[in-house]
Amino acid sequence: MNLSTQEQILIEQRVANEAKSAGVAYLFWFFLGALGAHRFYLGRTGTGIAELLLFIFGWMTIVAGVGAVLLLGLGIWVLVDAFLIPGMVQAHKAEVRKRLGMDVLISAGGPMVDTSKWSRKDRERLAAQAAREPRA
């Protein structure tokens, strides 16, 4: 089922409003990158926690020598993240675009439904149902 031009324009406006900023992500990366702040901001909570734990355990075990290896690995990871941030921002935009498109399809002429708190299974089930029903 295709979206109308007006629906696509509204979705793109909402994506622009809800999208994460690459500039803000880079500021977090520059000042708090070792703590994983940029990953938390971009919705990558699991890897943000991993970076934070590497930082904490690295400094806790620096005297034993193990910490230096952990901090070196973290430093490489944070450096690589500088190149990955644009892709993470685009992935977030695509996720928002997909969710909003699904909201429009599920609503099918009625008021737009916010499915952000729904499970993926429920969204897919209702999107399939909306695709089977003809639009008014």
Short mmCIF file of N, CA, C and O in Angstrom, two decimals:
data_model
loop_
_atom_site.label_atom_id
_atom_site.label_comp_id
_atom_site.label_asym_id
_atom_site.label_seq_id
_atom_site.Cartn_x
_atom_site.Cartn_y
_atom_site.Cartn_z
N MET A 1 0.85 -1.17 0.00
CA MET A 1 0.00 0.00 0.00
C MET A 1 0.90 1.24 0.00
O MET A 1 1.81 1.35 0.79
N ASN A 2 0.62 2.15 -0.89
CA ASN A 2 1.43 3.36 -1.03
C ASN A 2 0.85 4.51 -0.22
O ASN A 2 -0.36 4.61 -0.06
N LEU A 3 1.73 5.36 0.23
CA LEU A 3 1.31 6.55 0.97
C LEU A 3 1.07 7.68 -0.02
O LEU A 3 1.76 7.78 -1.05
N SER A 4 0.15 8.55 0.30
CA SER A 4 -0.08 9.71 -0.54
C SER A 4 1.08 10.69 -0.38
O SER A 4 1.87 10.61 0.56
N THR A 5 1.17 11.63 -1.32
CA THR A 5 2.24 12.63 -1.27
C THR A 5 2.15 13.45 0.00
O THR A 5 3.17 13.75 0.64
N GLN A 6 0.94 13.81 0.39
CA GLN A 6 0.76 14.60 1.61
C GLN A 6 1.23 13.81 2.83
O GLN A 6 1.89 14.36 3.72
N GLU A 7 0.91 12.53 2.88
CA GLU A 7 1.35 11.70 4.01
C GLU A 7 2.87 11.59 4.03
O GLU A 7 3.49 11.66 5.10
N GLN A 8 3.49 11.45 2.86
CA GLN A 8 4.95 11.37 2.79
C GLN A 8 5.60 12.67 3.26
O GLN A 8 6.60 12.64 3.97
N ILE A 9 5.01 13.80 2.86
CA ILE A 9 5.55 15.09 3.29
C ILE A 9 5.44 15.25 4.81
O ILE A 9 6.38 15.68 5.48
N LEU A 10 4.30 14.86 5.37
CA LEU A 10 4.12 14.95 6.82
C LEU A 10 5.10 14.05 7.55
O LEU A 10 5.67 14.43 8.59
N ILE A 11 5.33 12.86 7.01
CA ILE A 11 6.28 11.93 7.64
C ILE A 11 7.68 12.53 7.61
O ILE A 11 8.40 12.50 8.61
N GLU A 12 8.08 13.10 6.47
CA GLU A 12 9.41 13.68 6.37
C GLU A 12 9.59 14.87 7.32
O GLU A 12 10.66 15.09 7.88
N GLN A 13 8.52 15.65 7.51
CA GLN A 13 8.59 16.75 8.47
C GLN A 13 8.77 16.22 9.89
O GLN A 13 9.57 16.76 10.66
N ARG A 14 8.03 15.18 10.21
CA ARG A 14 8.18 14.59 11.55
C ARG A 14 9.55 13.96 11.74
O ARG A 14 10.14 14.04 12.82
N VAL A 15 10.08 13.34 10.68
CA VAL A 15 11.42 12.75 10.75
C VAL A 15 12.44 13.85 11.02
O VAL A 15 13.34 13.69 11.85
N ALA A 16 12.30 14.98 10.32
CA ALA A 16 13.23 16.09 10.53
C ALA A 16 13.15 16.62 11.96
O ALA A 16 14.16 17.00 12.55
N ASN A 17 11.95 16.62 12.53
CA ASN A 17 11.78 17.11 13.90
C ASN A 17 12.31 16.13 14.93
O ASN A 17 12.86 16.53 15.96
N GLU A 18 12.13 14.83 14.70
CA GLU A 18 12.50 13.82 15.68
C GLU A 18 13.91 13.28 15.51
O GLU A 18 14.42 12.58 16.39
N ALA A 19 14.55 13.58 14.39
CA ALA A 19 15.86 13.01 14.09
C ALA A 19 16.93 13.53 15.06
O ALA A 19 16.85 14.65 15.56
N LYS A 20 17.89 12.69 15.29
CA LYS A 20 19.04 13.07 16.12
C LYS A 20 19.99 13.90 15.28
O LYS A 20 20.14 13.69 14.08
N SER A 21 20.68 14.81 15.91
CA SER A 21 21.61 15.71 15.23
C SER A 21 23.02 15.11 15.23
O SER A 21 23.53 14.69 16.28
N ALA A 22 23.64 15.10 14.05
CA ALA A 22 25.01 14.62 13.96
C ALA A 22 25.95 15.56 14.72
O ALA A 22 26.92 15.11 15.34
N GLY A 23 25.66 16.86 14.70
CA GLY A 23 26.49 17.82 15.42
C GLY A 23 26.48 17.57 16.92
O GLY A 23 27.54 17.59 17.57
N VAL A 24 25.31 17.33 17.47
CA VAL A 24 25.21 17.03 18.91
C VAL A 24 25.91 15.71 19.22
O VAL A 24 26.62 15.59 20.23
N ALA A 25 25.74 14.73 18.34
CA ALA A 25 26.39 13.44 18.55
C ALA A 25 27.91 13.61 18.57
O ALA A 25 28.60 13.00 19.40
N TYR A 26 28.43 14.43 17.65
CA TYR A 26 29.87 14.66 17.63
C TYR A 26 30.34 15.43 18.86
O TYR A 26 31.45 15.20 19.35
N LEU A 27 29.52 16.34 19.38
CA LEU A 27 29.90 17.03 20.62
C LEU A 27 29.98 16.04 21.78
O LEU A 27 30.93 16.07 22.58
N PHE A 28 28.98 15.15 21.87
CA PHE A 28 29.03 14.11 22.91
C PHE A 28 30.26 13.23 22.71
O PHE A 28 30.93 12.86 23.66
N TRP A 29 30.54 12.88 21.44
CA TRP A 29 31.69 12.03 21.14
C TRP A 29 32.99 12.71 21.57
O TRP A 29 33.85 12.08 22.18
N PHE A 30 33.13 13.99 21.26
CA PHE A 30 34.37 14.70 21.55
C PHE A 30 34.60 14.86 23.05
O PHE A 30 35.71 14.64 23.55
N PHE A 31 33.55 15.25 23.78
CA PHE A 31 33.73 15.55 25.20
C PHE A 31 33.51 14.34 26.11
O PHE A 31 34.13 14.24 27.16
N LEU A 32 32.61 13.44 25.73
CA LEU A 32 32.27 12.31 26.61
C LEU A 32 32.30 10.98 25.87
O LEU A 32 31.61 10.02 26.24
N GLY A 33 33.09 10.90 24.81
CA GLY A 33 33.13 9.70 23.97
C GLY A 33 33.54 8.46 24.72
O GLY A 33 32.98 7.38 24.51
N ALA A 34 34.51 8.57 25.59
CA ALA A 34 34.97 7.39 26.33
C ALA A 34 33.90 6.85 27.28
O ALA A 34 33.94 5.68 27.66
N LEU A 35 32.93 7.69 27.62
CA LEU A 35 31.84 7.25 28.49
C LEU A 35 30.65 6.73 27.68
O LEU A 35 29.65 6.31 28.25
N GLY A 36 30.75 6.79 26.36
CA GLY A 36 29.68 6.28 25.50
C GLY A 36 28.50 7.20 25.37
O GLY A 36 27.42 6.78 24.93
N ALA A 37 28.64 8.47 25.71
CA ALA A 37 27.51 9.40 25.69
C ALA A 37 26.89 9.53 24.31
O ALA A 37 25.67 9.63 24.18
N HIS A 38 27.71 9.53 23.27
CA HIS A 38 27.19 9.65 21.91
C HIS A 38 26.32 8.45 21.54
O HIS A 38 25.33 8.59 20.84
N ARG A 39 26.67 7.28 22.04
CA ARG A 39 25.87 6.09 21.75
C ARG A 39 24.55 6.11 22.52
O ARG A 39 23.53 5.71 21.99
N PHE A 40 24.58 6.59 23.75
CA PHE A 40 23.32 6.74 24.48
C PHE A 40 22.41 7.72 23.75
O PHE A 40 21.21 7.47 23.61
N TYR A 41 22.96 8.83 23.29
CA TYR A 41 22.18 9.85 22.58
C TYR A 41 21.55 9.28 21.31
O TYR A 41 20.41 9.60 20.98
N LEU A 42 22.29 8.43 20.62
CA LEU A 42 21.79 7.88 19.35
C LEU A 42 20.95 6.62 19.53
O LEU A 42 20.57 5.98 18.56
N GLY A 43 20.64 6.28 20.77
CA GLY A 43 19.75 5.14 21.03
C GLY A 43 20.44 3.80 21.03
O GLY A 43 19.78 2.76 21.01
N ARG A 44 21.74 3.78 21.08
CA ARG A 44 22.51 2.53 21.12
C ARG A 44 22.91 2.25 22.57
O ARG A 44 24.08 2.29 22.93
N THR A 45 21.92 1.99 23.40
CA THR A 45 22.14 1.88 24.83
C THR A 45 23.06 0.73 25.21
O THR A 45 23.93 0.89 26.08
N GLY A 46 22.90 -0.41 24.57
CA GLY A 46 23.72 -1.57 24.91
C GLY A 46 25.21 -1.32 24.72
O GLY A 46 26.02 -1.60 25.60
N THR A 47 25.57 -0.77 23.56
CA THR A 47 26.98 -0.51 23.31
C THR A 47 27.46 0.72 24.10
O THR A 47 28.65 0.81 24.41
N GLY A 48 26.55 1.62 24.43
CA GLY A 48 26.92 2.74 25.30
C GLY A 48 27.31 2.24 26.68
O GLY A 48 28.30 2.69 27.27
N ILE A 49 26.54 1.28 27.19
CA ILE A 49 26.87 0.67 28.48
C ILE A 49 28.20 -0.07 28.40
O ILE A 49 29.02 0.00 29.33
N ALA A 50 28.45 -0.75 27.28
CA ALA A 50 29.72 -1.47 27.12
C ALA A 50 30.90 -0.51 27.14
O ALA A 50 31.92 -0.78 27.80
N GLU A 51 30.77 0.63 26.45
CA GLU A 51 31.85 1.62 26.48
C GLU A 51 32.05 2.19 27.88
O GLU A 51 33.18 2.37 28.33
N LEU A 52 30.96 2.46 28.57
CA LEU A 52 31.04 2.98 29.93
C LEU A 52 31.72 1.98 30.86
O LEU A 52 32.60 2.35 31.66
N LEU A 53 31.35 0.70 30.75
CA LEU A 53 31.96 -0.32 31.59
C LEU A 53 33.45 -0.51 31.27
O LEU A 53 34.27 -0.70 32.18
N LEU A 54 33.80 -0.45 29.97
CA LEU A 54 35.22 -0.53 29.62
C LEU A 54 36.00 0.61 30.25
O LEU A 54 37.12 0.42 30.74
N PHE A 55 35.42 1.80 30.24
CA PHE A 55 36.08 2.96 30.83
C PHE A 55 36.28 2.75 32.33
O PHE A 55 37.37 2.96 32.86
N ILE A 56 35.21 2.32 33.01
CA ILE A 56 35.27 2.15 34.47
C ILE A 56 36.26 1.04 34.84
O ILE A 56 37.15 1.24 35.67
N PHE A 57 36.11 -0.13 34.20
CA PHE A 57 37.00 -1.24 34.55
C PHE A 57 38.43 -0.98 34.10
O PHE A 57 39.38 -1.43 34.73
N GLY A 58 38.59 -0.23 33.03
CA GLY A 58 39.93 0.14 32.58
C GLY A 58 40.67 0.96 33.61
O GLY A 58 41.83 0.70 33.92
N TRP A 59 39.98 1.96 34.15
CA TRP A 59 40.63 2.80 35.15
C TRP A 59 40.77 2.09 36.49
O TRP A 59 41.71 2.35 37.24
N MET A 60 39.84 1.17 36.80
CA MET A 60 39.94 0.44 38.06
C MET A 60 41.12 -0.54 38.06
O MET A 60 41.71 -0.82 39.11
N THR A 61 41.47 -1.06 36.88
CA THR A 61 42.53 -2.07 36.81
C THR A 61 43.79 -1.54 36.14
O THR A 61 44.65 -2.32 35.71
N ILE A 62 43.93 -0.23 36.04
CA ILE A 62 45.10 0.37 35.39
C ILE A 62 46.39 0.00 36.10
O ILE A 62 47.42 -0.21 35.48
N VAL A 63 46.34 -0.13 37.42
CA VAL A 63 47.54 -0.46 38.20
C VAL A 63 48.02 -1.87 37.89
O VAL A 63 49.22 -2.12 37.82
N ALA A 64 47.10 -2.78 37.63
CA ALA A 64 47.46 -4.17 37.34
C ALA A 64 47.95 -4.34 35.90
O ALA A 64 48.44 -5.40 35.54
N GLY A 65 47.81 -3.33 35.09
CA GLY A 65 48.26 -3.43 33.71
C GLY A 65 47.17 -3.86 32.74
O GLY A 65 47.24 -3.62 31.56
N VAL A 66 46.17 -4.52 33.26
CA VAL A 66 45.05 -4.97 32.43
C VAL A 66 44.26 -3.76 31.95
O VAL A 66 43.77 -3.73 30.83
N GLY A 67 44.17 -2.76 32.78
CA GLY A 67 43.41 -1.56 32.45
C GLY A 67 43.93 -0.85 31.23
O GLY A 67 43.17 -0.29 30.45
N ALA A 68 45.25 -0.88 31.03
CA ALA A 68 45.83 -0.22 29.86
C ALA A 68 45.32 -0.86 28.57
O ALA A 68 45.03 -0.17 27.60
N VAL A 69 45.20 -2.17 28.58
CA VAL A 69 44.69 -2.89 27.40
C VAL A 69 43.22 -2.53 27.17
O VAL A 69 42.81 -2.28 26.03
N LEU A 70 42.44 -2.49 28.25
CA LEU A 70 41.03 -2.14 28.12
C LEU A 70 40.86 -0.72 27.61
O LEU A 70 40.03 -0.45 26.73
N LEU A 71 41.65 0.20 28.14
CA LEU A 71 41.55 1.59 27.71
C LEU A 71 42.05 1.78 26.28
O LEU A 71 41.51 2.61 25.54
N LEU A 72 43.04 1.01 25.87
CA LEU A 72 43.51 1.06 24.48
C LEU A 72 42.40 0.58 23.54
O LEU A 72 42.13 1.22 22.52
N GLY A 73 41.77 -0.52 23.90
CA GLY A 73 40.65 -1.02 23.09
C GLY A 73 39.51 -0.02 23.03
O GLY A 73 38.93 0.21 21.96
N LEU A 74 39.21 0.59 24.15
CA LEU A 74 38.16 1.61 24.19
C LEU A 74 38.54 2.80 23.32
O LEU A 74 37.70 3.33 22.58
N GLY A 75 39.79 3.22 23.38
CA GLY A 75 40.25 4.34 22.56
C GLY A 75 40.09 4.06 21.07
O GLY A 75 39.65 4.92 20.30
N ILE A 76 40.42 2.85 20.66
CA ILE A 76 40.25 2.48 19.25
C ILE A 76 38.77 2.49 18.88
O ILE A 76 38.37 2.99 17.82
N TRP A 77 37.93 1.93 19.77
CA TRP A 77 36.50 1.88 19.52
C TRP A 77 35.92 3.29 19.37
O TRP A 77 35.14 3.57 18.47
N VAL A 78 36.31 4.18 20.26
CA VAL A 78 35.81 5.56 20.22
C VAL A 78 36.29 6.26 18.95
O VAL A 78 35.55 7.02 18.32
N LEU A 79 37.52 6.00 18.54
CA LEU A 79 38.03 6.59 17.31
C LEU A 79 37.24 6.09 16.09
O LEU A 79 36.89 6.87 15.21
N VAL A 80 36.95 4.82 16.05
CA VAL A 80 36.16 4.25 14.95
C VAL A 80 34.75 4.85 14.96
O VAL A 80 34.15 5.09 13.89
N ASP A 81 34.21 5.09 16.15
CA ASP A 81 32.87 5.69 16.26
C ASP A 81 32.78 7.04 15.56
O ASP A 81 31.71 7.40 15.07
N ALA A 82 33.88 7.77 15.49
CA ALA A 82 33.87 9.07 14.81
C ALA A 82 33.43 8.90 13.35
O ALA A 82 32.78 9.77 12.79
N PHE A 83 33.79 7.78 12.75
CA PHE A 83 33.41 7.52 11.36
C PHE A 83 32.04 6.86 11.25
O PHE A 83 31.43 6.88 10.18
N LEU A 84 31.55 6.28 12.33
CA LEU A 84 30.27 5.58 12.32
C LEU A 84 29.08 6.47 12.67
O LEU A 84 27.93 6.12 12.40
N ILE A 85 29.33 7.62 13.26
CA ILE A 85 28.23 8.49 13.71
C ILE A 85 27.28 8.88 12.58
O ILE A 85 26.07 8.78 12.76
N PRO A 86 27.74 9.29 11.40
CA PRO A 86 26.77 9.63 10.34
C PRO A 86 25.85 8.47 9.98
O PRO A 86 24.65 8.66 9.78
N GLY A 87 26.39 7.26 9.93
CA GLY A 87 25.56 6.09 9.64
C GLY A 87 24.56 5.81 10.75
O GLY A 87 23.42 5.41 10.48
N MET A 88 24.96 6.03 11.99
CA MET A 88 24.04 5.83 13.11
C MET A 88 22.91 6.85 13.07
O MET A 88 21.76 6.51 13.36
N VAL A 89 23.21 8.09 12.69
CA VAL A 89 22.18 9.12 12.57
C VAL A 89 21.21 8.74 11.46
O VAL A 89 19.99 8.85 11.63
N GLN A 90 21.73 8.29 10.32
CA GLN A 90 20.87 7.89 9.21
C GLN A 90 20.01 6.68 9.59
O GLN A 90 18.84 6.59 9.22
N ALA A 91 20.57 5.73 10.33
CA ALA A 91 19.81 4.57 10.77
C ALA A 91 18.68 4.99 11.70
O ALA A 91 17.56 4.45 11.62
N HIS A 92 18.94 5.97 12.56
CA HIS A 92 17.89 6.47 13.45
C HIS A 92 16.78 7.12 12.64
O HIS A 92 15.60 6.91 12.91
N LYS A 93 17.15 7.92 11.63
CA LYS A 93 16.15 8.55 10.77
C LYS A 93 15.31 7.50 10.05
O LYS A 93 14.09 7.63 9.95
N ALA A 94 15.96 6.45 9.55
CA ALA A 94 15.23 5.39 8.85
C ALA A 94 14.26 4.68 9.79
O ALA A 94 13.14 4.34 9.41
N GLU A 95 14.69 4.47 11.03
CA GLU A 95 13.83 3.83 12.03
C GLU A 95 12.60 4.70 12.33
O GLU A 95 11.48 4.20 12.40
N VAL A 96 12.82 6.00 12.49
CA VAL A 96 11.71 6.93 12.75
C VAL A 96 10.78 6.96 11.55
O VAL A 96 9.55 6.92 11.69
N ARG A 97 11.34 7.02 10.34
CA ARG A 97 10.55 7.05 9.11
C ARG A 97 9.69 5.79 9.00
O ARG A 97 8.51 5.86 8.65
N LYS A 98 10.27 4.64 9.31
CA LYS A 98 9.54 3.38 9.22
C LYS A 98 8.40 3.36 10.24
O LYS A 98 7.27 2.95 9.92
N ARG A 99 8.70 3.79 11.46
CA ARG A 99 7.66 3.80 12.51
C ARG A 99 6.51 4.73 12.13
O ARG A 99 5.34 4.37 12.26
N LEU A 100 6.84 5.92 11.64
CA LEU A 100 5.80 6.88 11.27
C LEU A 100 4.99 6.39 10.07
O LEU A 100 3.77 6.56 10.02
N GLY A 101 5.65 5.77 9.11
CA GLY A 101 4.94 5.21 7.97
C GLY A 101 3.98 4.12 8.40
O GLY A 101 2.85 4.02 7.91
N MET A 102 4.42 3.30 9.34
CA MET A 102 3.55 2.25 9.86
C MET A 102 2.37 2.85 10.62
O MET A 102 1.25 2.37 10.52
N ASP A 103 2.62 3.93 11.36
CA ASP A 103 1.53 4.61 12.07
C ASP A 103 0.47 5.09 11.09
O ASP A 103 -0.73 4.94 11.34
N VAL A 104 0.89 5.64 9.96
CA VAL A 104 -0.06 6.14 8.95
C VAL A 104 -0.83 4.97 8.34
O VAL A 104 -2.05 5.04 8.17
N LEU A 105 -0.12 3.90 8.01
CA LEU A 105 -0.79 2.75 7.41
C LEU A 105 -1.80 2.11 8.36
O LEU A 105 -2.88 1.71 7.95
N ILE A 106 -1.45 2.04 9.62
CA ILE A 106 -2.35 1.44 10.61
C ILE A 106 -3.57 2.33 10.81
O ILE A 106 -4.69 1.85 10.93
N SER A 107 -3.34 3.64 10.82
CA SER A 107 -4.45 4.56 11.02
C SER A 107 -5.43 4.52 9.86
O SER A 107 -6.64 4.62 10.06
N ALA A 108 -4.92 4.38 8.64
CA ALA A 108 -5.74 4.23 7.42
C ALA A 108 -6.93 5.18 7.38
O ALA A 108 -8.09 4.76 7.33
N GLY A 109 -6.65 6.45 7.41
CA GLY A 109 -7.71 7.43 7.26
C GLY A 109 -8.20 8.03 8.56
O GLY A 109 -8.74 9.12 8.58
N GLY A 110 -8.03 7.33 9.65
CA GLY A 110 -8.45 7.86 10.95
C GLY A 110 -7.33 8.71 11.53
O GLY A 110 -6.37 9.05 10.85
N PRO A 111 -7.43 9.07 12.80
CA PRO A 111 -6.36 9.84 13.43
C PRO A 111 -5.08 8.99 13.50
O PRO A 111 -5.15 7.79 13.67
N MET A 112 -3.95 9.64 13.37
CA MET A 112 -2.67 8.92 13.37
C MET A 112 -2.43 8.28 14.73
O MET A 112 -2.60 8.91 15.77
N VAL A 113 -2.04 7.01 14.69
CA VAL A 113 -1.81 6.24 15.91
C VAL A 113 -0.32 6.21 16.19
O VAL A 113 0.48 5.98 15.28
N ASP A 114 0.07 6.47 17.43
CA ASP A 114 1.48 6.40 17.81
C ASP A 114 1.78 4.99 18.28
O ASP A 114 1.31 4.56 19.33
N THR A 115 2.57 4.25 17.49
CA THR A 115 2.88 2.87 17.83
C THR A 115 4.26 2.72 18.46
O THR A 115 4.77 1.62 18.56
N SER A 116 4.88 3.80 18.88
CA SER A 116 6.25 3.74 19.38
C SER A 116 6.38 2.86 20.62
O SER A 116 7.44 2.29 20.86
N LYS A 117 5.32 2.71 21.38
CA LYS A 117 5.38 1.90 22.60
C LYS A 117 4.90 0.46 22.36
O LYS A 117 4.93 -0.36 23.26
N TRP A 118 4.44 0.17 21.15
CA TRP A 118 3.94 -1.17 20.84
C TRP A 118 5.09 -2.13 20.59
O TRP A 118 6.18 -1.73 20.21
N SER A 119 4.81 -3.41 20.74
CA SER A 119 5.82 -4.40 20.40
C SER A 119 5.92 -4.50 18.88
O SER A 119 4.99 -4.17 18.15
N ARG A 120 7.06 -4.94 18.40
CA ARG A 120 7.28 -5.08 16.96
C ARG A 120 6.25 -6.05 16.35
O ARG A 120 5.74 -5.81 15.27
N LYS A 121 5.95 -7.11 17.07
CA LYS A 121 5.00 -8.11 16.57
C LYS A 121 3.62 -7.48 16.37
O LYS A 121 2.96 -7.71 15.35
N ASP A 122 3.17 -6.67 17.34
CA ASP A 122 1.87 -6.01 17.22
C ASP A 122 1.85 -5.03 16.05
O ASP A 122 0.87 -4.96 15.30
N ARG A 123 2.92 -4.27 15.88
CA ARG A 123 2.97 -3.32 14.76
C ARG A 123 2.92 -4.04 13.42
O ARG A 123 2.20 -3.63 12.52
N GLU A 124 3.68 -5.13 13.30
CA GLU A 124 3.68 -5.88 12.04
C GLU A 124 2.32 -6.51 11.77
O GLU A 124 1.84 -6.51 10.64
N ARG A 125 1.69 -7.03 12.81
CA ARG A 125 0.37 -7.65 12.64
C ARG A 125 -0.65 -6.62 12.18
O ARG A 125 -1.41 -6.86 11.24
N LEU A 126 -0.67 -5.47 12.81
CA LEU A 126 -1.64 -4.45 12.43
C LEU A 126 -1.33 -3.80 11.09
O LEU A 126 -2.23 -3.41 10.35
N ALA A 127 -0.05 -3.71 10.74
CA ALA A 127 0.31 -3.19 9.41
C ALA A 127 -0.15 -4.15 8.33
O ALA A 127 -0.66 -3.73 7.28
N ALA A 128 -0.01 -5.45 8.57
CA ALA A 128 -0.48 -6.45 7.60
C ALA A 128 -2.00 -6.38 7.47
O ALA A 128 -2.56 -6.47 6.36
N GLN A 129 -2.69 -6.19 8.59
CA GLN A 129 -4.14 -6.06 8.56
C GLN A 129 -4.55 -4.81 7.78
O GLN A 129 -5.47 -4.85 6.97
N ALA A 130 -3.85 -3.69 8.00
CA ALA A 130 -4.18 -2.45 7.30
C ALA A 130 -3.91 -2.58 5.81
O ALA A 130 -4.62 -2.01 4.99
N ALA A 131 -2.89 -3.37 5.44
CA ALA A 131 -2.58 -3.56 4.03
C ALA A 131 -3.64 -4.39 3.33
O ALA A 131 -3.90 -4.20 2.14
N ARG A 132 -4.29 -5.30 4.06
CA ARG A 132 -5.34 -6.12 3.47
C ARG A 132 -6.64 -5.35 3.27
O ARG A 132 -7.40 -5.63 2.35
N GLU A 133 -6.90 -4.39 4.14
CA GLU A 133 -8.15 -3.63 4.06
C GLU A 133 -8.00 -2.48 3.08
O GLU A 133 -7.00 -1.79 3.08
N PRO A 134 -9.01 -2.25 2.22
CA PRO A 134 -8.92 -1.13 1.28
C PRO A 134 -9.03 0.21 2.03
O PRO A 134 -9.71 0.31 3.03
N ARG A 135 -8.30 1.20 1.51
CA ARG A 135 -8.33 2.53 2.13
C ARG A 135 -9.49 3.32 1.58
O ARG A 135 -9.88 3.19 0.45
N ALA A 136 -10.02 4.19 2.42
CA ALA A 136 -11.17 5.01 2.01
C ALA A 136 -10.74 6.18 1.19
O ALA A 136 -9.66 6.64 1.20
#
